[in-house]
Coordinates of C-alpha atoms in Angstrom, one line a residue:
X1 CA 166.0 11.3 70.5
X2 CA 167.1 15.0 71.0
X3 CA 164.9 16.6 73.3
X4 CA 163.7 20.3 72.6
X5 CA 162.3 23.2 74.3
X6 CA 159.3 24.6 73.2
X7 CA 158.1 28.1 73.9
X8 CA 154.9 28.2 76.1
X9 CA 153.9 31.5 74.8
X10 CA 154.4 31.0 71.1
X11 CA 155.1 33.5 68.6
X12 CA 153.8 37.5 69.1
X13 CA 153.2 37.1 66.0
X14 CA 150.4 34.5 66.9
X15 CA 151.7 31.5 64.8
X16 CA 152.3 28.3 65.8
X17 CA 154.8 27.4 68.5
X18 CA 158.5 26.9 67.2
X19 CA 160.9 24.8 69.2
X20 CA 164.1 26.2 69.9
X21 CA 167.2 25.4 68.3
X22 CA 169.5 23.1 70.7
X23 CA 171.8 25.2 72.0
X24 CA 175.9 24.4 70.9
X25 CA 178.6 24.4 73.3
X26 CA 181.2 26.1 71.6
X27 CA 184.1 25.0 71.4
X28 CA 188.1 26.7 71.6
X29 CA 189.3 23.9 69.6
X30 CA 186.7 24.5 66.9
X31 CA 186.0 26.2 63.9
X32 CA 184.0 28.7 65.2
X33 CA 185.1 31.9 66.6
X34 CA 185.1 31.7 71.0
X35 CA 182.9 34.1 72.5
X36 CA 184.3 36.5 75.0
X37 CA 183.1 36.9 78.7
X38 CA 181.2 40.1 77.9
X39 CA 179.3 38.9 75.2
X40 CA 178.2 36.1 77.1
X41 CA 177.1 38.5 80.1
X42 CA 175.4 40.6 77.6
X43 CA 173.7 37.4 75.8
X44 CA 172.6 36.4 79.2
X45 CA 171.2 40.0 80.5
X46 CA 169.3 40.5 77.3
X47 CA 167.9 37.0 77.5
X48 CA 166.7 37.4 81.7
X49 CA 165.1 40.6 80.5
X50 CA 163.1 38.9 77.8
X51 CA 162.2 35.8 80.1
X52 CA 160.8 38.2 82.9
X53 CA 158.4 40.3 80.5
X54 CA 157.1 37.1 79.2
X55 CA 156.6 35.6 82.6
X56 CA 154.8 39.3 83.5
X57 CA 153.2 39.1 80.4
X58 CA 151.5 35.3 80.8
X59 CA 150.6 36.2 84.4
X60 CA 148.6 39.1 82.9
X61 CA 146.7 36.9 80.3
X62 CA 145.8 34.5 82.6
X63 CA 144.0 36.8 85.0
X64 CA 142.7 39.8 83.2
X65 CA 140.8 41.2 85.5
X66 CA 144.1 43.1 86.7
X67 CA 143.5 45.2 84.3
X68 CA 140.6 46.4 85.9
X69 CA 143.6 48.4 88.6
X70 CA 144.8 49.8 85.5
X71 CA 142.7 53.5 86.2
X72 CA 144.6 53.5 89.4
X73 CA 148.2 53.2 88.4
X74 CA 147.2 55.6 86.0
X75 CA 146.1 58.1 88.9
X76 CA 148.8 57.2 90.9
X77 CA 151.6 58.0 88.3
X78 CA 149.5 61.5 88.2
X79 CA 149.7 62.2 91.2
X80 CA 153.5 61.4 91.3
X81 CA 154.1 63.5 88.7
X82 CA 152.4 66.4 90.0
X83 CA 153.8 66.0 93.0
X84 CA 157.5 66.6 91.3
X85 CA 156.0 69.9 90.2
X86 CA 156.5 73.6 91.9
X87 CA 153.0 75.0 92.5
X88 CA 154.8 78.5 91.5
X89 CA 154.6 77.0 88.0
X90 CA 150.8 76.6 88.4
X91 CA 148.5 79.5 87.2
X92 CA 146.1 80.4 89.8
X93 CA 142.7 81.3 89.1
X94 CA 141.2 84.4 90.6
X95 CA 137.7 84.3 91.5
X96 CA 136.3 87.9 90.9
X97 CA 133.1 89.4 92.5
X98 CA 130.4 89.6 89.8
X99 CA 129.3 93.4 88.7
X100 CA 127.3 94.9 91.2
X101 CA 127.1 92.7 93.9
X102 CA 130.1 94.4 96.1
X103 CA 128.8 97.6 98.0
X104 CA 131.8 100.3 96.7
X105 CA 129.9 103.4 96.7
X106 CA 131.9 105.1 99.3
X107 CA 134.7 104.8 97.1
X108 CA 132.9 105.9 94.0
X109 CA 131.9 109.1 96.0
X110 CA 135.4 110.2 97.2
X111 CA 136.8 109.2 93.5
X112 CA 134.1 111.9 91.9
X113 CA 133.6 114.2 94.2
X114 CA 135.7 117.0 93.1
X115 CA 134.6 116.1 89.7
X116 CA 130.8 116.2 91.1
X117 CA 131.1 119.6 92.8
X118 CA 133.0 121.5 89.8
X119 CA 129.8 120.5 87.9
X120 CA 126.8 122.5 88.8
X121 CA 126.1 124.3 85.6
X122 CA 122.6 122.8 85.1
X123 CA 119.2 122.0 87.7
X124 CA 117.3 119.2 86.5
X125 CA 114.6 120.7 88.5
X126 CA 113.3 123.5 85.4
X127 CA 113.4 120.1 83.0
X128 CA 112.6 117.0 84.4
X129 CA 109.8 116.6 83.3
X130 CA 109.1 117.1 79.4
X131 CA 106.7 114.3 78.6
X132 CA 103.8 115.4 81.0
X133 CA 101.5 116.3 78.2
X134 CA 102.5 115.1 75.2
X135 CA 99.5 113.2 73.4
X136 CA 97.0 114.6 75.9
X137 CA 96.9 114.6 79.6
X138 CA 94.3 113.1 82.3
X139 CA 91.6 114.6 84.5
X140 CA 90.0 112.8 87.0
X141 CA 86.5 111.8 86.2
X142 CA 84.4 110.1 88.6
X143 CA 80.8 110.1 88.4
X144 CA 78.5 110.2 90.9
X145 CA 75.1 108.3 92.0
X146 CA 72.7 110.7 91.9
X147 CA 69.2 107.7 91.7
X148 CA 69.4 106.9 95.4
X149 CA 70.0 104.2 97.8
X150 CA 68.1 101.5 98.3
X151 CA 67.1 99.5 101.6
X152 CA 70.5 98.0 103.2
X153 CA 71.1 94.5 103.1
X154 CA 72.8 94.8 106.5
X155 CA 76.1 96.0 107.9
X156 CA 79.5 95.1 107.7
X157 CA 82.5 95.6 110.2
X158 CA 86.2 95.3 108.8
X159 CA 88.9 95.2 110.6
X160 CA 92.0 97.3 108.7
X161 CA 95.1 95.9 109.6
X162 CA 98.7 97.2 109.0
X163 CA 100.2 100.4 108.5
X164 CA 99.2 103.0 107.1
X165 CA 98.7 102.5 103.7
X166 CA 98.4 99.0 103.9
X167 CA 95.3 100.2 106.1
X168 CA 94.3 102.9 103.8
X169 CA 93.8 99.4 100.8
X170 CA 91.5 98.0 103.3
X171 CA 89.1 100.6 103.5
X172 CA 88.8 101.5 100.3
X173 CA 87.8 97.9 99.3
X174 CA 85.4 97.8 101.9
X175 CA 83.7 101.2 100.4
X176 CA 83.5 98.9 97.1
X177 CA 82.4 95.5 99.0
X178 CA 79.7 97.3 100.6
X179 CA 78.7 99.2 97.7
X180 CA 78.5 96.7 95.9
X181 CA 76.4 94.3 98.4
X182 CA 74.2 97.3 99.2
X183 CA 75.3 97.0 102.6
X184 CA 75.8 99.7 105.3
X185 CA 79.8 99.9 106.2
X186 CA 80.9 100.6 109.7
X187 CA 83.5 102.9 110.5
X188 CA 86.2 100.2 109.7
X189 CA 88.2 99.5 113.3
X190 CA 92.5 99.0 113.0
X191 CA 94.0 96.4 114.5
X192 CA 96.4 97.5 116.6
X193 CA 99.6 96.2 115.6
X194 CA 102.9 94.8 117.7
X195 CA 105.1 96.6 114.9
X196 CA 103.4 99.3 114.1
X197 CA 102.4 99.9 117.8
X198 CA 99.9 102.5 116.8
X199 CA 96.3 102.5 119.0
X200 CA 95.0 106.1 116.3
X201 CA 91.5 105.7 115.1
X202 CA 90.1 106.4 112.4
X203 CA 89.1 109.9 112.9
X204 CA 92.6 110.0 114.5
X205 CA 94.1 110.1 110.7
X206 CA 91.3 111.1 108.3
X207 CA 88.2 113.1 108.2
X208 CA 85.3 110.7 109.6
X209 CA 82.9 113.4 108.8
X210 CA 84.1 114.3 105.4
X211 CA 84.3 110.5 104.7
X212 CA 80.7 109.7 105.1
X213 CA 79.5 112.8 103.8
X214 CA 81.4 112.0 100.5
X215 CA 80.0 108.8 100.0
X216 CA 76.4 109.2 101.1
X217 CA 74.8 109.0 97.7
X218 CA 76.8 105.8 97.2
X219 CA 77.6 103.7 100.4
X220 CA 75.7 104.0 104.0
X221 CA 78.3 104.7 106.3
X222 CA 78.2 105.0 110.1
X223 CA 80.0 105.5 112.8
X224 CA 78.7 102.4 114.9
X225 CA 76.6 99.5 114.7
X226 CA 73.0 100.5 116.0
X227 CA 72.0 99.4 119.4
X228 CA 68.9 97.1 118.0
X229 CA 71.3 95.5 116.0
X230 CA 74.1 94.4 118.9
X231 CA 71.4 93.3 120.8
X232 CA 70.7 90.1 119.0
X233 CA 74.7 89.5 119.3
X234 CA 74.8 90.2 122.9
X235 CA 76.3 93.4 122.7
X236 CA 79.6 91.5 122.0
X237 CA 81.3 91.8 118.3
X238 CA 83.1 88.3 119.3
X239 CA 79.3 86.5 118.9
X240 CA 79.2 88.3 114.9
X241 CA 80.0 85.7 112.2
X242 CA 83.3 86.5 111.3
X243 CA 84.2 85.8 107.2
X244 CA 87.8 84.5 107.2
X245 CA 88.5 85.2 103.1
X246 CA 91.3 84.2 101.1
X247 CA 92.8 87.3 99.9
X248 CA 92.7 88.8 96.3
X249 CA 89.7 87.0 96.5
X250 CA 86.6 88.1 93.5
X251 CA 83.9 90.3 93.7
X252 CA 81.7 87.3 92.5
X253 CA 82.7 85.6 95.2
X254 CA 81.2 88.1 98.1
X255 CA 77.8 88.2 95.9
X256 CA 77.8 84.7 95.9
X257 CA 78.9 83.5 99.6
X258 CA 78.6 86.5 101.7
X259 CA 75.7 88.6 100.7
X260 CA 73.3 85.8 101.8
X261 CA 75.2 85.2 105.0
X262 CA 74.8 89.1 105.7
X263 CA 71.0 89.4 104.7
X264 CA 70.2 86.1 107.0
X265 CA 72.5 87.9 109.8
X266 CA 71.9 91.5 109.4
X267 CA 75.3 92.1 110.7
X268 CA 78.8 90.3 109.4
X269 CA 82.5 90.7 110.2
X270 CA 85.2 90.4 108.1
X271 CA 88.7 90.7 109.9
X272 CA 91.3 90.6 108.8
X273 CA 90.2 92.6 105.4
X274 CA 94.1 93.5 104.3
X275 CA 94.2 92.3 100.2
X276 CA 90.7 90.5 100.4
X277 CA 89.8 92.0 96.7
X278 CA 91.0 91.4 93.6
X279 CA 93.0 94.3 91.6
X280 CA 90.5 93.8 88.6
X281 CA 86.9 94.0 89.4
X282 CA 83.9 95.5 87.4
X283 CA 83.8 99.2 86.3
X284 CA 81.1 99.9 89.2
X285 CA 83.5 98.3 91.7
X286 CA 86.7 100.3 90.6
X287 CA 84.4 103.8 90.3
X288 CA 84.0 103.3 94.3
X289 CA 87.7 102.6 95.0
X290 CA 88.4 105.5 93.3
X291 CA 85.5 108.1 95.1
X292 CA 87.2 106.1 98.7
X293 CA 90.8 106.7 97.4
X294 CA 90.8 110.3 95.8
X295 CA 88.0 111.9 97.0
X296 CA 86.5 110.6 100.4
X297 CA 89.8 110.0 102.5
X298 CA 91.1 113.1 103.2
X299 CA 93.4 113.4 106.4
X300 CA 92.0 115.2 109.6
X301 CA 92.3 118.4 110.5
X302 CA 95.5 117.9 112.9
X303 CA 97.6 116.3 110.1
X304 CA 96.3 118.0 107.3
X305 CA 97.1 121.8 109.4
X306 CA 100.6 120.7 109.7
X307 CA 101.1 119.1 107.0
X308 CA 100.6 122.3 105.0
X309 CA 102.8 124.5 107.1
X310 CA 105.3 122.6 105.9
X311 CA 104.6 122.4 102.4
X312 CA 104.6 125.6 102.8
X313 CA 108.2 125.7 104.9
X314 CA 109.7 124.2 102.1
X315 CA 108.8 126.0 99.2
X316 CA 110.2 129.1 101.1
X317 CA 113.7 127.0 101.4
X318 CA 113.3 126.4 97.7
X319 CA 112.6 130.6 96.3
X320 CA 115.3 130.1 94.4
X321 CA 113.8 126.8 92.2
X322 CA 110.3 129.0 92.0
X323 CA 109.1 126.4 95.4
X324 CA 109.7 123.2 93.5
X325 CA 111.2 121.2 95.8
X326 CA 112.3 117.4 95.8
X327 CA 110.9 114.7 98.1
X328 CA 112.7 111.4 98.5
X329 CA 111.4 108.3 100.4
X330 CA 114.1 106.6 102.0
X331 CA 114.0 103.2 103.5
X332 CA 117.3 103.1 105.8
X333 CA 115.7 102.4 109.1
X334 CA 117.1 101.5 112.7
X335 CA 118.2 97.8 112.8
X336 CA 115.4 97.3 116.2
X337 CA 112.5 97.9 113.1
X338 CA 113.9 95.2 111.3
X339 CA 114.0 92.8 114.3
X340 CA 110.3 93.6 114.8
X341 CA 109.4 93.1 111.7
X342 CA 111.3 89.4 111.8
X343 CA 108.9 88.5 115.1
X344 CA 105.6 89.4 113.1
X345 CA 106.6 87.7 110.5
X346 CA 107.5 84.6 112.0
X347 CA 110.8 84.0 111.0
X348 CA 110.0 84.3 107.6
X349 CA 113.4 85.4 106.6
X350 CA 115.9 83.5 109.4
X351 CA 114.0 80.4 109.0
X352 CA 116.6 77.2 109.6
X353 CA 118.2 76.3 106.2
X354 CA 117.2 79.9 104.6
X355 CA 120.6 81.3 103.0
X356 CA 120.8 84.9 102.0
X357 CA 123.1 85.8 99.5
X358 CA 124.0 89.7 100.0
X359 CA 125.8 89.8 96.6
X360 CA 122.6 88.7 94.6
X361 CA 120.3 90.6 96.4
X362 CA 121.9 93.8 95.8
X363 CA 122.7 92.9 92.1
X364 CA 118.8 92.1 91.5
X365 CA 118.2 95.7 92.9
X366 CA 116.4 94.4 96.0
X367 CA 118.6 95.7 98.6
X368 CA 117.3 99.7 100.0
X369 CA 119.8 102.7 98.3
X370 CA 121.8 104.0 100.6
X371 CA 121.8 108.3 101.5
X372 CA 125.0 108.4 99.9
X373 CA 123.8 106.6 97.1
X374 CA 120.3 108.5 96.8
X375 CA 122.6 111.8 96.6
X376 CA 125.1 110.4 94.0
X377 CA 122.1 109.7 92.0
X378 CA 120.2 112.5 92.7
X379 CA 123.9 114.6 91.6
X380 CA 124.1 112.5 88.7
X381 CA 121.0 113.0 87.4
X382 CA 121.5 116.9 87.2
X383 CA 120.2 118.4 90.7
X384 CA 122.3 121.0 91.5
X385 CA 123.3 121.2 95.4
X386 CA 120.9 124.5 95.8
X387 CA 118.1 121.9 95.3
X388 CA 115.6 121.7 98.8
X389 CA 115.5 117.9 99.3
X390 CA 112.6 116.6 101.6
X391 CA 113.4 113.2 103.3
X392 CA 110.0 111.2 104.0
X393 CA 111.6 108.1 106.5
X394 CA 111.2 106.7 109.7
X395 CA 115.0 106.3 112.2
X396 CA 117.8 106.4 109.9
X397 CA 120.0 103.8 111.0
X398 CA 123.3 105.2 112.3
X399 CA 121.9 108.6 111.2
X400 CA 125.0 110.6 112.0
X401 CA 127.1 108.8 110.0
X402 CA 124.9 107.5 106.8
X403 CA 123.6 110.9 106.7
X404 CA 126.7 112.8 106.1
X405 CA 127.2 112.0 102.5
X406 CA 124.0 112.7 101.8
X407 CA 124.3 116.4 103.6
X408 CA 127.4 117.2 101.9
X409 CA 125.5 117.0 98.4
X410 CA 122.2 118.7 99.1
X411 CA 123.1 121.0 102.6
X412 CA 119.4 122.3 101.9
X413 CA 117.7 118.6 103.0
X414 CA 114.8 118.7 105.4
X415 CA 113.1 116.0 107.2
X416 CA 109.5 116.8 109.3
X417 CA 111.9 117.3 112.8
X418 CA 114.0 119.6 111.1
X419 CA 111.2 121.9 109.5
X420 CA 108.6 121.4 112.4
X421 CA 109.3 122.4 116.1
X422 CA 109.2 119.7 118.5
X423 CA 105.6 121.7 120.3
X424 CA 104.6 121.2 116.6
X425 CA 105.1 117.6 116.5
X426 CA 104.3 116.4 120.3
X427 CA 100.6 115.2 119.2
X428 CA 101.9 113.0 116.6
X429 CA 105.7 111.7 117.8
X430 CA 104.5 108.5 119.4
X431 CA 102.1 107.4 116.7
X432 CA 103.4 105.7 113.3
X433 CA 100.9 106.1 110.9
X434 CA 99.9 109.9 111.9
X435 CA 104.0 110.8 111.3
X436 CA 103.6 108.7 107.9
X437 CA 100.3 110.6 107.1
X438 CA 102.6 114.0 107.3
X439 CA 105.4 112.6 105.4
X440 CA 102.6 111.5 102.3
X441 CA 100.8 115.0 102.5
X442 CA 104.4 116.6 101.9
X443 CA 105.5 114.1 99.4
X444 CA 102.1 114.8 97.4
X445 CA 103.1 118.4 96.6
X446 CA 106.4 118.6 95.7
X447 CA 107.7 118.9 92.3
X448 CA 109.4 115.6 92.3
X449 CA 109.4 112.5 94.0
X450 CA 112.1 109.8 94.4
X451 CA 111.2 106.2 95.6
X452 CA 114.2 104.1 96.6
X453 CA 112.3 101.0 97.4
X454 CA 108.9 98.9 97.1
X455 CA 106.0 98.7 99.7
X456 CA 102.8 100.4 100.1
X457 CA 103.4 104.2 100.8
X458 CA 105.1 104.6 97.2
X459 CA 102.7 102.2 95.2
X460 CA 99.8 105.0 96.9
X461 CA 101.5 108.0 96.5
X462 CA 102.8 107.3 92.8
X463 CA 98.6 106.9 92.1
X464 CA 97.3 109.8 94.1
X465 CA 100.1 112.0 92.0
X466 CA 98.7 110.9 89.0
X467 CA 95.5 111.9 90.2
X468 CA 96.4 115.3 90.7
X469 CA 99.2 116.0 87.9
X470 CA 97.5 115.1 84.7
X471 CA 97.8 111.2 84.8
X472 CA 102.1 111.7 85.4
X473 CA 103.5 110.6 88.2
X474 CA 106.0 113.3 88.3
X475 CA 108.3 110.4 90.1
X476 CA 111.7 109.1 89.7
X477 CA 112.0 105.1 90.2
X478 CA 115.7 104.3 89.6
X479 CA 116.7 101.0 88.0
X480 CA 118.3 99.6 90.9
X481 CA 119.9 97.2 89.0
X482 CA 121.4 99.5 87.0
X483 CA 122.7 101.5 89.5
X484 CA 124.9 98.3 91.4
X485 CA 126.4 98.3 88.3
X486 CA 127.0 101.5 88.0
X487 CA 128.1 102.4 91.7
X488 CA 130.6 99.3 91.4
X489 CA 132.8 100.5 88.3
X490 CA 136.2 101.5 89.6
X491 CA 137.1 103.3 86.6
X492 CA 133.7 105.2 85.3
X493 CA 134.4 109.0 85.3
X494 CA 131.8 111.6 86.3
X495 CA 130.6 112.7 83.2
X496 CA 130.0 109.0 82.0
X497 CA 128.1 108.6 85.5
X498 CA 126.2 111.1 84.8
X499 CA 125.0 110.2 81.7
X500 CA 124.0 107.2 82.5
X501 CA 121.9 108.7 85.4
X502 CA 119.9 111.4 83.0
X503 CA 119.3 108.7 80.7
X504 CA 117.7 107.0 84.0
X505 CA 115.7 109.7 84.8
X506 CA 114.0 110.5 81.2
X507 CA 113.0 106.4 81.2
X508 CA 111.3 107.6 84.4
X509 CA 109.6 111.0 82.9
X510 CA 108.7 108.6 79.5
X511 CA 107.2 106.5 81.8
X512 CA 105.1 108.7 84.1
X513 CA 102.1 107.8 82.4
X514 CA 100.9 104.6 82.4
X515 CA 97.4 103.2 82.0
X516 CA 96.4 100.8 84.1
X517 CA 96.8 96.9 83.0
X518 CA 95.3 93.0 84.9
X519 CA 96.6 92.6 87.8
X520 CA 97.3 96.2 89.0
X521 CA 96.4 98.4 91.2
X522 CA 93.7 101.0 90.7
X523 CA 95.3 103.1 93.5
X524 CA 98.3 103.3 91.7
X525 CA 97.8 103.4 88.1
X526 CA 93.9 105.3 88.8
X527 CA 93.8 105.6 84.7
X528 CA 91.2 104.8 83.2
X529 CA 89.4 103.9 85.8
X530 CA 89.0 107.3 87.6
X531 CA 90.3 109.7 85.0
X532 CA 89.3 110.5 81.6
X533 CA 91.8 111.7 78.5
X534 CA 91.1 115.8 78.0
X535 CA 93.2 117.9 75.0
X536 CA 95.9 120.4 76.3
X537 CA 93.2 123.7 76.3
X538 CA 91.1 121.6 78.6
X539 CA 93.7 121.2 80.9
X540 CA 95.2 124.5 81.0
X541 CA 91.6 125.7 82.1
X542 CA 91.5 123.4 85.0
X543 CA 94.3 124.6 86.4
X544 CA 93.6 128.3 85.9
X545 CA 90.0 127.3 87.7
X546 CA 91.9 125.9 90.7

C-alpha cells in the first residue's frame, strides 16, 4: 500500500482535501524528457515560496486575534512612507488673523494720509444732522404737583456711591423712592471712594439750594437729619437700620418691605443705593426721575462759572463753523487708573484661569478707540481739519505720543487744561468728579458729540441732550465693530473709507431719536417719559422764547 500525502489546508477553493500525486523519479534512461538543473531549482523555489505562505497563512487562522495588530502595521507603513517624503513637497497651511482683530491703524493712517489731507472740500459740521425734526420733534414736559404734601412717613439717608454719574443715578432714584414713600430725603452723603479718591460734597458739585427748592412741591428735602430724630439713635448713623437691597430691585418692593420699616423707625438708611431701582417703574415714579435729572440737579456755581467760560472759549476757536464745535469723549487713560480699578474690583478681570483674548475683544468692538483712530473717523466721516475738537478725558496714556495723530488731523483740539489757566483750574485739579462735572457741562453744548466707549458719563449725557435738542441726541456712536474691520483692510483706499464712515454717521443721525423701551434708562432715552411730541411751529417758538 502506497502511502500519500495529503494537504492539511485543503483546497482555496474550500473543497475537500485532494492527496497529492506520488511524486516520479525521472529517469535518464526513460521515456521521458530529463529535467535540467535550473528547472529543478526553479520547481523547488516556487514550491518553498508556496509552503511558507501556507504555513503564514494556517498560523493566521489558528489565532485570529492577530488581526486585531492589523491597525498598527497599517500606521506603521504610514509612517514609513511619509517618512520617505520631502516636507518641501508638503503644502503648508497659513493661519491668517481673522478681520479686525489685529490693531493696524498706524499703518492705515500713513497709507491715507496724503489721500486724507488733499480732501477737505466738505465740513460735515453744516450737515450732520438732517433727521432732527423730521416727523415732529420733542419738548420736555414735566408736570408739576401743585395739591400739596402730606405728613412725612419719615426720613431716608442714601449713601451715593461711585463717580460721578454713577452718583448722579443714585440720587435721582432716591428723589423717586422718597417721593414715592412720602418720605423726607436727606441730602444724600457719597462714599468716598479708593478709585475715585474724591472727599466733594454734595453742594461741592451741584446746587444744594436749587435742588431742594426745585423739588419742594414734590419731595421734602433737607439738608440733615433733625436733632430730635438722632437722638433716639444716639446721635450715631451706625445705630440707623441700614436696608441692604438687591439692586434693580421694584418700586413694589420698597412699598412693601421698607415703607413699614421706615414709619416704625422714623429714620432708615439705605447704603449702598448705586442701581437699587428698576429702569421701568410707574409713570409717577419716572415723572420724579425726570424733575431730579433735568431740572433739580444743576451744578454749583464754581463748576457751572467755569464751565461756561469755556463753552464760550470754544465757540470763539470755532467763528469760522458759526461756534459749532465737536466734543469727543475719549477713554485712553493712564495704565495706574486701570490698576486701580483691578483692586476695587477684586480681581475681577486677572482672576486665576481668566484668559483674555485681545483679538476678540477688539473684533466685538469692546476694546476703547484709539486718538488716531477717533481722528481717522472723525476725517472719514467729513470733518474738515478747521473743525474745533473738544477732548472730555481723564490722563491720556502716553499722551505725547498717542496724541500726535490725533493733533495732526484736527490742530484746533482743546482739552479743559489747554482752554482754562492753571489759576482757573486750581479749585477743581485734585477732585475727580468736579473735573468730570466741567467736561459734561462742555460736552452738553456743543454741536456734536462723539462717544468712543460705554459707561455712565455717555449713557447721561446722550439723555440730557435729548432733553435739550428736541428729543435728538445730536451724538455720534460709531459701530466699533465696523470700524476693526474697517481700520484692518490693507488695501481699502480713502474714498472707500470714507464712505463707509458717512454711511456710519447718518445711522447715527437716523438714530438720534429714540423712544424709550423695558429695560432702559429714563436718563438716557427721557422720551416719553419727560417730554411730549410738539409740530415743527411749536418748536421754532420755543427756541425764539429762549
Amino acid at each position: 500500500m502506497q502511502n500519500h500525502a495529503y494537504s492539511r489546508l485543503g483546497s482555496f477553493g474550500g473543497g475537500a482535501a485532494v492527496p497529492s500525486p506520488p511524486g516520479k523519479r525521472a529517469s535518464v534512461k526513460g521515456g521521458g524528457p530529463a529535467r535540467t538543473g535550473a528547472g529543478v531549482s526553479a520547481g523547488w523555489a516556487g514550491g518553498a515560496a508556496r509552503r511558507a505562505a501556507r504555513v503564514v497563512l494556517a498560523a493566521l487562522l489558528r489565532r485570529q486575534a492577530v488581526f486585531l495588530f492589523a491597525p498598527l502595521l497599517y500606521v506603521a507603513a504610514m509612517l514609513l512612507y511619509m517618512g520617505s517624503i520631502s516636507l518641501d513637497s508638503v503644502p503648508r497651511i497659513i493661519s491668517r488673523p481673522a478681520p479686525g482683530s489685529m490693531y493696524r491703524s498706524p499703518q492705515l493712517y500713513a497709507r491715507l494720509r496724503a489721500d486724507m489731507d488733499a480732501d477737505n472740500a466738505t465740513d460735515a459740521l453744516a450737515t450732520v444732522w438732517r433727521h432732527a425734526y423730521k416727523g415732529g420733534v420733542w419738548r420736555p414736559c414735566i408736570s408739576n404737583n401743585t395739591n400739596g404734601l402730606p405728613e412725612s412717613n419719615g426720613y431716608i439717608y442714601v449713601e451715593a456711591n461711585g463717580g460721578l454719574n454713577q452718583q448722579r443715578t443714585s440720587i435721582c432714584n432716591a428723589v423717586a423712592v422718597a417721593g414715592f414713600l412720602n418720605a423726607t430725603l436727606v441730602i444724600p452723603n457719597f462714599h468716598y471712594h479708593s478709585i475715585w479718591r474724591d472727599p466733594s460734597k454734595f453742594s461741592d458739585i451741584y446746587d444744594e439750594d436749587h435742588f431742594i427748592q426745585h423739588l419742594k412741591n414734590d419731595v421734602r428735602v433737607v439738608d440733615k437729619v433733625p436733632e430730635f430724630i438722632m437722638e433716639r439713635f444716639g446721635h450715631n448713623l451706625s445705630n440707623v437700620f441700614n436696608f441692604k437691597i438687591k439692586a434693580w430691585s421694584s418700586i413694589q418692593f420698597y412699598e412693601d418691605v421698607v415703607l413699614p420699616k421706615l414709619i416704625e423707625e422714623r429714620l432708615i438708611r439705605i447704603s449702598p443705593f448705586a442701581n437699587r431701582l428698576s429702569f421701568d417703574a410707574p409713570p409717577a415714579v419716572q415723572r420724579l426721575r425726570c424733575l431730579a435729572n433735568f431740572e433739580a440737579l444743576k451744578f454749583s456755581k464754581p463748576i457751572t462759572s467755569l464751565s461756561d467760560t469755556l463753552v464760550s472759549r470754544m465757540r470763539e476757536k470755532s467763528a469760522e463753523n458759526n461756534g459749532k464745535y465737536v466734543a469727543v469723549h475719549l477713554r485712553f487713560e493712564e495704565k495706574e487708573l486701570d490698576a486701580a480699578r483691578e483692586r476695587g474690583w477684586r480681581g475681577k478681570f486677572t482672576r486665576p484661569g481668566r484668559i483674555i483674548r485681545p483679538g476678540a475683544i477688539r473684533m466685538n468692538g469692546k476694546c476703547p478707540l484709539t486718538p488716531l483712530e477717533v481722528g481717522l473717523m472723525l476725517r472719514g466721516m467729513g470733518f474738515s481739519n478747521n473743525t474745533a475738537i473738544y477732548l472730555a478725558s481723564g490722563r491720556i496714556y502716553k499722551a505725547e505720543k498717542n496724541m500726535a495723530p490725533l493733533l495732526e488731523m484736527f490742530p484746533l483740539l482743546q482739552t479743559k487744561e489747554t482752554l482754562a489757566s492753571d489759576e482757573e483750574l486750581a479749585p477743581f485739579k485734585n477732585f475727580s468728579s468736579r473735573m468730570a462735572a466741567i467736561d459734561y457741562s462742555v460736552c452738553v453744548h456743543s454741536e456734536v458729540f462723539v462717544t468712543t466707549q460705554g459707561g455712565n458719563f455717555p449713557h447721561f449725557l446722550i439723555g440730557h441732550r435729548r432733553y435739550l435738542y428736541g428729543g435728538h441726541a445730536k451724538t455720534i456712536k460709531p459701530d466699533k465693530r465696523r470700524l476693526a474691520i474697517l481700520f484692518d483692510s490693507p488695501r481699502i483706499g480713502w474714498k472707500a473709507l470714507k464712505r463707509q464712515l458717512v454711511n456710519m454717521r447718518v445711522h447715527s443721525d437716523a438714530k438720534g431719536i429714540e423712544i424709550k423701551r423695558a429695560n432702559e434708562s429714563v436718563y438716557t432715552f427721557p422720551c416719553p417719559d419727560c417730554m411730549c411730541r410738539s409740530n415743527k411751529s411749536e418748536h421754532s417758538k420755543s427756541i425764539q422764547a429762549r
